[in-house]
Amino acid sequence: MKIVVCIKHVPDTEARIRIGPDGASIDEAGIKMVISPYDEFAVEEALRVREAAGGEVVLVSAGREAAQASLRQGLAMGADRAVLVQDARLDFADALTRARALAEAVRPEAPDLVFCGKYGVGTDEGQTGPILAELLDLPHAGAVARLELREGTFTAYRGIEGAVEVLEGRLPALVTWDKTDHEPRYASLKGIMAAKKKPLAVRSPVGASPAHDRGESSARLTWERLELPPARQGGRILEGDPDEVVRELVRLLREEAKVI
Amino acid sequence: MPGGILVLAEVRAAQLKRPTLEAVSTARDLADELGCGVDVLALGPSASVCAATLGAHGADRLLACDADWLELYAPEAYAGALAEAARETAARVVLAAGSSLGRDVLPRAAAKLSAACLSDLLEIEASRDGVVRGRRSVYSGKAIAWVSARTTPVLATLRPNAFPVCERAGRRDPQVVPFACPLAPERVRVRAVRLERPPAQELDVAEAPIVVSGGRGLRGPENFALIRELADALGGAVGASRAVVDAGWVPHAHQVGQTGKVVSPALYVACGISGAIQHLAGMSSSKVIVAINKDREAPIFRVADYGVVGDLFEIVPKFAEEVRRLKASG
Ligand SMILES: Cc1cc2nc3c(=O)[nH]c(=O)nc-3n(C[C@H](O)[C@H](O)[C@H](O)COP(=O)(O)OP(=O)(O)OC[C@H]3O[C@@H](n4cnc5c(N)ncnc54)[C@H](O)[C@@H]3O)c2cc1C
Ligand SMILES: Nc1ncnc2c1ncn2[C@@H]1O[C@H](COP(=O)(O)O)[C@@H](O)[C@H]1O
């Protein structure tokens, strides 16, 4: 079983976000970058498939040179090799452009499975997986929490509103991962040492260059402006006798906030 | 009239989902501004059942793709049908609820159309010169981006509960037009075969207008009953922090936050939840937030509209009782 896992290099979820001088992107100074959380689940699941069925796990990322650090991190977890489609402009490109760049690296691998995260921190869009599936002409199952593989077919379980949707399909296929029951493993010291020697290929985007996409019709999608969420001025604090506090709370919710 | 707004409807068991009505209502507002029509695409055997309701909320035409095999979700077929409908109606904007289905179908349809897709919008505007602009939460809710696109069409999903449902008086039923799925069932390589429902038909946190969540402050799974009781009294759904989901007290379907569900209910009540950044990512766009926590310094109080400093074991049952008393007295 050959599995390609797409991992995105993103700001740590603990990072405090400040708006950059252009007003449309974040100020990255001092921000730690990591593998996007759902992509870590995807790597963990890929390693488990390889452990059970044999095969190879190949990591692919698209973006700036620094994304090599996240690829090394994934190699340290246990993946076999990695490919970076390197172009810093891809970090700010729309999902279709990023998916095209990823497709260029994934296609020649002819994998049995392609794994992505349900969505990537930052854009928080969750578009790249389904788009990549369309570009690669693969069936896909999105936001999957559990996957069963058989000879040439799969069953995927995804949580939807009020139920679990069970999908059946044929391989090869693309799966985007939700959180699963398997906490992503830590890289061991041995893993980290081994990762330094594993192959990490760097290539340039060809047809999917962001410049090309910005060509005659300009970008497909523009981030015009970035704002911090309206600081929710910590509201009213109620304290004291529990009976009185509750009565006052319910009165406020009914008369002031009008939500009950 | 070319260049209208197309909405993908979600019909389950002959019922329209509320977020679909939010999308149709929003489409009607945009269409009135732009001076165009609203088409709705519905898939599955009950595709035309809800025509009257769709009409009352703003649909002019219903494209009914009523093949039996589309009762359950088939990603390639749904995306293919939506892209085809967008082409046929020359849609300028394609909307769907930002549900599990909408967020899965629209990107794939967008790829077929080489079009832009705006995910999970909190607000949307469309101008006559073809620009669609939206406001959305990014960086796990830590920033808000204004994004715009001018492809034809522009696709967008709308965050459930962020847009109002608006029924209009005096509207005629929409014209029902049969619509053929461009993909034959035997060409589909993946499809849903069944839905597994939790034992009790519970309200889902992502759709509920009121969510009551419990965290580690509850001390043990048995105390989650307090949260259920308050949720029942308020008519809301039960949510949870990751700490208690990881501890196995409640299933992951209830988790709110970065690695759980993102919710925007009218009322969010956090009980014994500290307010870690990853939890806030999932609920800070709620309209009204109540926090109940014994630690006055807990970060959750910084986002709460009403903060109750106290012991949840005392406050939560009294809160439920007071709500029940109020509802009983009308
Ligand atoms: C990549 C990543 C993703 C994550 N995703 C999520 C996510 O999706 N959702 C999520 O919730 N978390 C997520 N987390 C975890 C998050 O960082 C916190 O660990 C978690 O939210 C804490 O849960 P809690 O508030 O229930 O517990 P705690 O932080 O332990 O807080 C318990 C609170 O209860 C209060 N309390 C205790 N006893 C009482 C009492 N008797 N009465 C009233 N109050 C009381 C305490 O004062 C405290 O504030 C994620 C973390 C990471 C690293
Ligand atoms: N630049 C990228 N490099 C590698 N993988 C990516 C990239 N962008 C998106 N992905 C993959 O697509 C998923 C969804 O990302 P997004 O559509 O940005 O929310 C991520 O979890 C990754 O698996």
XYZ file of C-alpha atoms and ligand atoms in Angstrom:
666
model
C 0.000 0.000 0.000
C 1.502 3.308 -1.063
C 0.130 6.311 0.788
C 0.827 9.967 0.101
C 0.062 12.320 3.006
C -0.303 16.053 2.321
C 0.938 18.063 5.258
C 0.690 21.789 5.704
C 3.205 23.905 7.600
C 1.149 26.258 9.778
C 1.352 28.498 12.873
C 1.112 26.593 16.151
C -2.453 26.639 17.455
C -1.165 28.214 20.694
C 0.364 31.135 18.786
C -1.001 34.602 19.404
C -2.077 36.124 16.111
C -1.120 39.704 15.263
C -2.031 41.445 12.025
C 0.897 42.238 9.713
C 1.666 45.680 8.257
C -0.222 44.952 5.001
C -3.443 44.474 6.977
C -4.217 41.308 5.028
C -1.869 38.717 6.503
C -0.451 37.869 9.904
C 2.761 39.111 11.435
C 4.827 35.931 11.580
C 7.616 37.250 13.773
C 8.248 34.857 16.634
C 5.514 32.410 15.610
C 6.337 28.747 15.909
C 5.331 26.689 12.861
C 4.108 23.090 13.078
C 2.355 20.345 11.095
C -1.337 21.255 10.939
C -3.122 19.200 13.662
C -5.426 17.151 11.391
C -2.471 16.383 9.122
C -0.738 14.830 12.135
C -3.709 12.499 12.490
C -3.379 11.726 8.772
C 0.305 10.835 9.212
C -0.494 8.636 12.214
C -3.197 6.757 10.270
C -0.869 6.309 7.273
C 1.844 4.844 9.503
C -0.681 2.432 10.993
C -1.783 1.272 7.544
C 1.855 0.669 6.613
C 2.458 -1.209 9.850
C -0.533 -3.466 9.154
C -0.224 -3.952 5.384
C 3.316 -2.943 4.448
C 4.157 -0.361 1.822
C 5.432 3.179 1.811
C 4.390 6.541 3.299
C 5.371 9.604 1.259
C 4.829 13.122 2.617
C 4.056 16.015 0.295
C 3.864 19.699 1.086
C 3.543 22.855 -0.983
C 4.913 26.171 0.160
C 7.964 27.931 1.473
C 11.379 26.419 2.108
C 10.774 26.389 5.864
C 8.082 23.727 5.325
C 11.008 21.298 5.137
C 11.032 21.412 8.945
C 7.497 20.005 9.111
C 8.372 17.359 6.518
C 11.403 16.342 8.631
C 9.098 16.183 11.614
C 6.787 13.796 9.727
C 9.790 11.721 8.636
C 10.832 11.554 12.285
C 7.394 10.180 13.142
C 8.169 7.374 10.697
C 7.291 8.342 7.114
C 9.680 7.032 4.435
C 10.380 10.061 2.275
C 9.123 13.524 1.426
C 8.568 15.921 -1.465
C 8.287 19.702 -1.189
C 6.803 21.721 -4.036
C 8.700 24.801 -3.075
C 7.396 28.285 -3.803
C 6.712 30.737 -0.987
C 3.823 32.270 -2.928
C 1.917 28.996 -2.556
C 1.483 29.783 1.141
C -0.930 32.539 0.206
C -2.444 30.956 -2.891
C -6.070 29.807 -3.031
C -6.939 26.151 -2.452
C -7.237 25.314 -6.164
C -3.731 26.620 -6.856
C -2.312 24.758 -3.861
C -4.115 21.584 -4.912
C -2.680 21.906 -8.422
C 0.818 22.189 -6.996
C 0.214 19.176 -4.753
C -1.230 17.200 -7.673
C 1.998 17.681 -9.613
C 3.885 15.922 -6.835
C 1.248 13.276 -6.057
C 0.416 12.115 -9.605
C 3.803 10.563 -10.440
C 3.661 8.577 -7.177
C 0.488 6.761 -8.347
C -0.508 6.054 -4.739
C -3.238 3.687 -3.526
C -4.327 6.291 -0.983
C -3.906 10.037 -0.590
C -4.470 11.456 2.896
C -5.148 15.104 3.799
C -6.392 16.854 6.919
C -10.053 17.847 7.282
C -8.834 21.399 7.238
C -5.622 23.299 7.663
C -4.943 25.836 10.392
C -4.813 29.333 8.977
C -7.145 29.183 6.005
C -9.462 26.889 7.997
C -11.147 26.100 4.676
C -11.109 22.354 4.268
C -11.152 22.647 0.498
C -7.818 21.272 -0.638
C -8.673 17.571 -0.118
C -11.873 17.387 -2.211
C -10.296 19.644 -4.883
C -7.183 17.483 -5.053
C -9.379 14.381 -5.413
C -11.137 15.989 -8.379
C -7.832 16.983 -9.998
C -6.442 13.468 -9.555
C -9.758 11.942 -10.654
C -10.052 9.959 -7.418
C -13.122 9.250 -5.301
C -12.891 10.895 -1.882
C -14.266 10.543 1.618
C -14.104 13.681 3.768
C -13.710 14.297 7.518
C -13.213 10.610 8.215
C -12.649 9.349 11.758
C -12.115 5.660 10.943
C -11.116 3.755 7.817
C -11.223 0.036 7.033
C -9.244 -1.255 4.073
C -9.796 -4.453 2.133
C -8.455 -5.726 -1.168
C -9.172 -2.811 -3.513
C -12.032 -1.337 -1.451
C -12.561 0.726 1.696
C -15.187 1.643 4.274
C -14.979 5.118 5.817
C -16.852 6.435 8.854
C -17.437 10.152 9.073
C -19.276 12.084 11.749
C -22.059 14.238 10.338
C -24.840 16.161 12.093
C -26.423 13.725 14.534
C -25.117 10.537 12.879
C -22.148 8.644 11.504
C -22.185 8.375 7.719
C -20.698 5.117 6.431
C -19.172 5.344 2.952
C -17.977 2.474 0.798
C -15.665 2.949 -2.125
C -12.946 1.681 -4.391
C -9.219 2.280 -4.245
C -7.291 4.315 -5.192
C -8.988 7.062 -3.179
C -8.391 10.255 -1.235
C -9.362 10.571 2.422
C -9.410 13.740 4.527
C -8.997 13.042 8.226
C -10.894 14.309 11.198
C -9.541 13.639 14.679
C -9.265 9.888 15.191
C -8.950 7.603 18.199
C -5.208 7.340 17.626
C -3.212 10.185 19.170
C -0.414 11.066 16.746
C 2.836 9.519 17.971
C 5.768 11.571 19.153
C 8.978 11.409 17.186
C 11.510 9.360 19.141
C 15.135 10.447 19.362
C 15.988 7.537 17.068
C 13.287 8.705 14.673
C 14.692 12.226 14.642
C 18.196 10.943 13.893
C 16.903 8.637 11.138
C 14.825 11.456 9.584
C 17.971 13.446 8.828
C 19.042 10.793 6.355
C 15.679 10.150 4.710
C 15.168 11.531 1.194
C 13.484 14.941 0.935
C 13.097 16.045 -2.693
C 12.499 19.681 -3.552
C 10.815 20.640 -6.811
C 9.295 23.755 -8.319
C 5.672 24.083 -9.326
C 5.301 23.847 -13.103
C 1.788 24.431 -14.438
C 0.426 25.473 -11.071
C 2.652 28.432 -10.482
C 0.856 31.065 -8.449
C 2.121 33.700 -10.847
C 0.369 31.863 -13.665
C -2.839 31.828 -11.689
C -2.614 35.505 -11.023
C -2.078 35.999 -14.772
C -4.660 37.786 -16.822
C -7.616 37.451 -14.487
C -5.756 38.076 -11.222
C -6.100 35.752 -8.244
C -9.186 33.615 -7.872
C -9.570 34.527 -4.265
C -8.192 37.546 -2.424
C -7.740 38.105 1.271
C -8.640 41.775 1.326
C -8.358 42.473 4.967
C -7.606 40.698 8.211
C -8.972 41.829 11.555
C -8.771 40.612 15.081
C -12.160 39.374 16.261
C -14.026 42.132 18.058
C -12.521 41.846 21.515
C -15.398 40.354 23.441
C -15.158 42.728 26.306
C -15.504 40.283 29.129
C -19.038 41.082 30.086
C -20.714 41.192 33.397
C -19.452 39.097 36.300
C -22.067 37.693 38.642
C -20.932 36.577 42.034
C -22.362 35.935 45.500
C -25.393 34.064 46.738
C -26.047 31.246 44.214
C -29.832 31.665 44.268
C -29.630 35.376 43.585
C -26.918 34.937 40.970
C -28.991 32.395 39.049
C -32.138 34.504 39.212
C -30.206 37.521 37.926
C -28.550 35.444 35.178
C -31.860 34.118 33.896
C -33.392 37.603 34.018
C -30.488 39.018 31.975
C -30.657 36.220 29.416
C -34.346 36.837 28.993
C -34.653 40.606 29.183
C -31.269 41.947 28.068
C -29.856 39.263 25.752
C -33.301 37.944 24.749
C -32.008 34.423 24.100
C -34.357 32.404 26.324
C -33.136 35.153 -16.590
C -29.458 34.149 -16.769
C -27.002 34.665 -13.983
C -29.038 33.757 -10.936
C -28.193 32.313 -7.557
C -28.120 28.554 -7.152
C -28.567 26.862 -3.778
C -27.791 23.226 -2.986
C -30.569 21.985 -0.697
C -30.135 19.276 1.871
C -33.159 17.049 2.212
C -32.964 14.209 4.692
C -35.892 11.878 5.176
C -38.189 14.305 3.330
C -37.199 17.102 5.732
C -35.321 20.272 4.849
C -32.474 21.075 7.158
C -32.676 24.474 8.819
C -29.256 25.582 7.459
C -30.673 25.013 3.957
C -33.452 27.497 4.724
C -30.778 29.924 5.954
C -29.011 29.551 2.607
C -32.225 29.959 0.565
C -33.218 33.046 2.593
C -29.763 34.543 2.051
C -29.907 33.737 -1.671
C -33.241 35.564 -1.915
C -31.738 38.691 -0.303
C -28.767 38.623 -2.691
C -31.037 37.974 -5.679
C -33.277 40.908 -4.810
C -30.258 43.195 -4.643
C -28.858 41.902 -7.913
C -32.199 41.627 -9.654
C -31.968 37.930 -10.486
C -33.665 34.646 -9.627
C -33.034 31.856 -7.130
C -32.723 28.246 -8.287
C -32.504 25.389 -5.817
C -31.006 21.984 -6.586
C -32.294 19.075 -4.501
C -31.105 15.483 -4.815
C -32.715 12.203 -3.810
C -36.198 10.635 -3.934
C -37.786 13.402 -1.847
C -36.231 16.182 -3.949
C -39.551 17.787 -4.858
C -41.368 17.166 -1.576
C -40.304 20.444 -0.016
C -41.078 22.710 -2.972
C -43.621 24.829 -1.102
C -41.292 25.482 1.835
C -38.422 26.332 -0.469
C -40.690 28.688 -2.387
C -41.836 30.452 0.757
C -38.216 31.145 1.635
C -37.348 32.513 -1.770
C -36.840 29.791 -4.404
C -38.148 30.609 -7.882
C -37.254 27.267 -9.444
C -36.541 23.838 -8.042
C -34.231 21.564 -10.000
C -35.305 18.145 -8.760
C -32.818 15.347 -9.265
C -34.984 12.655 -7.762
C -33.145 9.393 -8.470
C -33.591 6.918 -5.597
C -29.910 6.097 -5.386
C -29.158 9.734 -4.448
C -30.999 9.361 -1.122
C -27.601 8.945 0.530
C -24.524 11.031 -0.157
C -22.315 10.180 -3.142
C -19.529 12.796 -3.338
C -18.729 12.530 -7.055
C -22.407 12.492 -8.098
C -23.418 15.403 -5.863
C -20.445 17.514 -6.977
C -21.081 16.581 -10.625
C -24.774 17.473 -10.404
C -24.049 20.783 -8.671
C -21.411 21.807 -11.205
C -23.732 20.841 -14.063
C -26.635 22.789 -12.531
C -24.369 25.824 -12.092
C -23.445 25.646 -15.772
C -26.995 25.101 -16.956
C -28.447 27.960 -14.924
C -25.400 30.150 -15.636
C -25.281 30.768 -11.902
C -23.192 33.685 -10.682
C -23.265 32.573 -7.050
C -23.673 29.022 -5.699
C -24.589 28.685 -2.022
C -24.924 25.794 0.399
C -25.094 25.321 4.122
C -21.674 24.946 5.732
C -22.723 21.488 6.925
C -20.745 18.245 6.642
C -22.345 17.797 3.237
C -21.979 21.339 1.906
C -18.378 21.653 2.984
C -17.567 18.369 1.251
C -19.407 18.949 -2.032
C -18.713 22.579 -2.867
C -14.906 22.445 -3.141
C -15.139 19.449 -5.462
C -17.763 21.211 -7.602
C -15.605 24.373 -7.571
C -12.678 22.379 -8.937
C -14.880 21.149 -11.804
C -15.738 24.768 -12.591
C -12.216 26.164 -11.932
C -14.043 28.596 -9.687
C -13.352 30.130 -6.298
C -15.004 28.767 -3.183
C -15.442 30.728 0.053
C -15.795 28.443 3.079
C -17.987 28.798 6.116
C -18.938 32.452 5.736
C -20.327 34.526 8.576
C -21.470 37.274 6.203
C -21.810 37.613 2.409
C -22.209 40.461 -0.100
C -22.461 40.304 -3.877
C -22.144 43.264 -6.196
C -23.456 43.703 -9.718
C -19.956 43.756 -11.189
C -19.526 40.101 -10.184
C -17.513 40.430 -6.990
C -18.588 38.253 -4.079
C -17.183 39.238 -0.726
C -17.444 37.407 2.555
C -16.329 37.510 6.138
C -14.934 34.338 7.684
C -13.078 33.155 10.692
C -9.445 32.111 10.131
C -6.498 30.950 12.267
C -8.866 28.873 14.400
C -11.070 31.825 15.171
C -8.184 34.051 16.213
C -8.686 36.386 13.263
C -11.428 37.400 10.858
C -10.702 37.700 7.140
C -12.609 39.595 4.488
C -12.167 37.572 1.330
C -13.395 38.244 -2.164
C -13.622 36.425 -5.461
C -14.790 37.270 -8.946
C -14.853 33.971 -10.823
C -18.078 32.826 -12.506
C -19.597 31.403 -10.508
C -18.358 32.015 -6.976
C -19.257 29.164 -4.611
C -19.748 29.674 -0.900
C -20.795 27.741 2.178
C -22.561 29.548 5.014
C -21.883 28.799 8.663
C -25.019 27.292 10.248
C -26.838 29.722 12.578
C -24.952 32.749 11.235
C -27.700 33.735 8.779
C -31.388 34.312 9.522
C -34.222 32.199 8.153
C -36.805 34.430 6.542
C -40.170 33.302 5.267
C -41.879 35.687 2.866
C -45.596 36.156 2.513
C -47.434 35.771 -0.766
C -44.840 33.791 -2.674
C -45.884 31.275 -5.288
C -44.624 27.677 -5.286
C -41.469 27.334 -7.330
C -41.532 25.870 -10.781
C -40.303 22.260 -10.453
C -37.889 21.255 -13.211
C -36.669 17.650 -13.495
C -32.891 17.489 -13.454
C -30.825 14.460 -14.500
C -27.701 13.522 -12.562
C -24.807 13.681 -15.038
C -23.210 10.599 -13.474
C -24.678 7.097 -13.775
C -24.722 5.117 -10.498
C -22.337 2.457 -11.815
C -19.716 5.136 -12.520
C -19.685 6.310 -8.925
C -16.651 5.013 -7.041
C -17.724 5.967 -3.523
C -21.078 6.422 -1.802
C -22.732 6.379 1.580
C -24.328 3.024 2.317
C -25.966 3.797 5.653
C -26.230 6.209 8.546
C -25.505 5.012 12.057
C -27.478 7.027 14.544
C -26.649 7.439 18.178
C -29.165 5.632 20.420
C -31.131 8.756 21.289
C -31.869 11.183 18.500
C -29.863 14.036 19.976
C -29.571 17.582 18.710
C -26.217 18.173 17.046
C -24.004 20.869 18.548
C -23.166 22.315 15.137
C -26.782 23.073 14.339
C -28.402 23.713 17.704
C -29.482 27.269 18.560
C -28.405 26.699 22.173
C -25.386 24.683 23.338
C -24.521 23.759 26.926
C -20.985 22.403 27.303
C -19.211 20.701 30.149
C -15.498 20.466 30.894
C -13.086 18.930 33.337
C -14.664 20.952 36.143
C -17.384 18.279 36.172
C -14.870 15.866 37.770
C -16.408 12.678 36.332
C -18.592 11.270 33.560
C -21.506 10.656 35.902
C -21.848 14.400 36.452
C -22.495 15.040 32.769
C -26.131 14.432 33.669
C -26.144 17.975 35.079
C -25.179 19.340 31.666
C -27.857 17.236 29.945
C -30.447 18.471 32.394
C -29.616 22.120 31.711
C -29.495 21.504 27.959
C -32.921 19.852 28.114
C -34.368 22.719 30.125
C -33.059 25.241 27.598
C -33.917 23.080 24.575
C -30.283 22.907 23.524
C -27.571 20.441 22.601
C -24.793 19.031 24.783
C -21.211 20.052 24.022
C -17.892 19.243 25.661
C -14.270 20.290 25.907
C -11.578 18.067 24.495
C -10.312 17.228 27.960
C -13.486 15.324 28.770
C -13.818 13.782 25.312
C -10.251 12.478 25.553
C -11.100 11.105 28.986
C -13.958 9.174 27.343
C -16.789 10.853 29.259
C -18.679 11.757 26.064
C -18.186 10.868 22.371
C -16.129 13.067 20.066
C -19.281 14.184 18.218
C -19.892 16.530 21.177
C -16.465 18.173 21.159
C -16.393 21.904 20.542
C -13.196 23.575 19.406
C -10.358 23.416 17.008
C -10.330 19.640 16.698
C -14.066 19.371 17.276
C -16.999 21.320 15.935
C -17.162 25.034 15.323
C -20.453 26.392 16.597
C -22.226 29.763 16.488
C -25.384 29.301 18.549
C -27.486 32.146 19.899
C -26.516 31.018 23.405
C -23.426 29.070 24.523
C -23.096 28.018 28.157
C -19.634 26.806 29.254
C -19.623 24.939 32.568
C -16.315 24.039 34.213
C -14.361 24.865 31.056
C -11.206 26.945 31.433
C -11.334 28.543 27.979
C -8.165 27.253 26.284
C -7.467 28.918 22.957
C -8.403 25.730 21.091
C -11.787 25.629 22.819
C -12.415 29.325 22.133
C -11.694 28.611 18.461
C -14.878 26.582 18.348
C -17.297 28.857 20.133
C -16.171 32.468 20.269
C -18.491 33.465 17.423
C -21.526 32.456 19.520
C -23.922 35.338 19.961
C -24.211 35.238 23.735
C -21.743 33.384 25.946
C -22.314 32.394 29.567
C -19.439 30.955 31.598
C -19.774 29.174 34.909
C -16.427 28.647 36.585
C -15.143 28.763 40.136
C -11.865 30.408 39.131
C -12.334 34.138 38.662
C -9.142 34.249 36.549
C -10.253 31.561 34.080
C -9.708 32.811 30.497
C -13.257 31.828 29.536
C -14.460 34.916 31.431
C -12.651 37.125 28.922
C -15.039 36.059 26.170
C -18.164 35.605 28.300
C -20.998 38.127 28.148
C -22.202 36.833 31.500
C -19.737 35.199 33.832
C -20.859 33.371 36.919
C -18.094 32.854 39.451
C -19.138 29.881 41.497
C -19.359 26.150 41.971
C -21.010 24.571 38.948
C -22.428 21.794 41.135
C -24.475 24.466 42.852
C -25.151 26.816 39.952
C -26.030 24.449 37.106
C -28.944 22.612 38.803
C -30.390 25.916 40.054
C -30.008 27.387 36.581
C -31.932 24.445 35.059
C -34.623 24.725 37.704
C -35.060 28.463 37.197
C -35.356 28.000 33.414
C -37.953 25.255 33.853
C -39.896 27.422 36.296
C -39.826 30.328 33.861
C -40.937 28.192 30.916
C -43.738 26.631 32.964
C -45.051 30.094 33.863
C -44.945 31.012 30.170
C -3.851 20.760 18.737
C -4.823 20.875 19.880
C -6.173 20.856 19.594
C -7.113 20.997 20.634
N -8.440 21.006 20.328
C -9.347 21.230 21.307
C -10.749 21.282 21.025
O -11.195 21.074 19.881
N -11.609 21.549 22.034
C -11.197 21.756 23.313
O -12.038 22.009 24.192
N -9.882 21.678 23.609
C -8.939 21.406 22.648
N -7.637 21.291 22.992
C -7.269 21.193 24.434
C -7.203 22.507 25.171
O -5.886 23.031 25.044
C -7.517 22.295 26.668
O -6.631 21.341 27.198
C -8.941 21.847 26.971
O -9.875 22.658 26.283
C -9.207 21.938 28.453
O -10.464 21.419 28.783
P -11.269 21.946 30.074
O -11.481 23.402 29.964
O -12.458 21.076 30.205
O -10.290 21.561 31.264
P -9.399 22.470 32.201
O -8.532 23.349 31.430
O -8.779 21.543 33.177
O -10.456 23.401 32.943
C -11.359 22.986 33.908
C -12.019 24.226 34.455
O -13.055 23.878 35.359
C -13.066 24.778 36.435
N -13.700 24.104 37.582
C -13.203 23.062 38.314
N -14.101 22.706 39.258
C -15.163 23.529 39.130
C -16.392 23.648 39.830
N -16.723 22.836 40.838
N -17.247 24.625 39.448
C -16.938 25.456 38.420
N -15.785 25.378 37.718
C -14.911 24.422 38.071
C -11.621 25.130 36.647
O -11.502 26.393 37.307
C -11.073 25.153 35.223
O -11.144 26.469 34.700
C -6.667 21.146 21.976
C -5.310 21.171 22.244
C -4.388 21.034 21.232
C -2.927 21.086 21.564
N 0.262 23.957 1.098
C -0.101 22.711 1.426
N 0.815 21.727 1.497
C 0.453 20.463 1.830
N -0.804 20.106 2.117
C -1.764 21.043 2.066
C -1.470 22.396 1.723
N -2.624 23.089 1.750
C -3.582 22.219 2.114
N -3.075 20.979 2.302
C -3.799 19.739 2.680
O -5.197 19.984 2.581
C -5.816 19.949 3.865
C -6.889 21.007 3.946
O -6.325 22.297 3.860
P -7.168 23.628 3.633
O -7.983 23.412 2.409
O -6.162 24.701 3.481
O -8.008 23.815 4.858
C -4.684 20.100 4.850
O -5.020 19.514 6.088
C -3.540 19.382 4.123
O -3.663 17.979 4.258
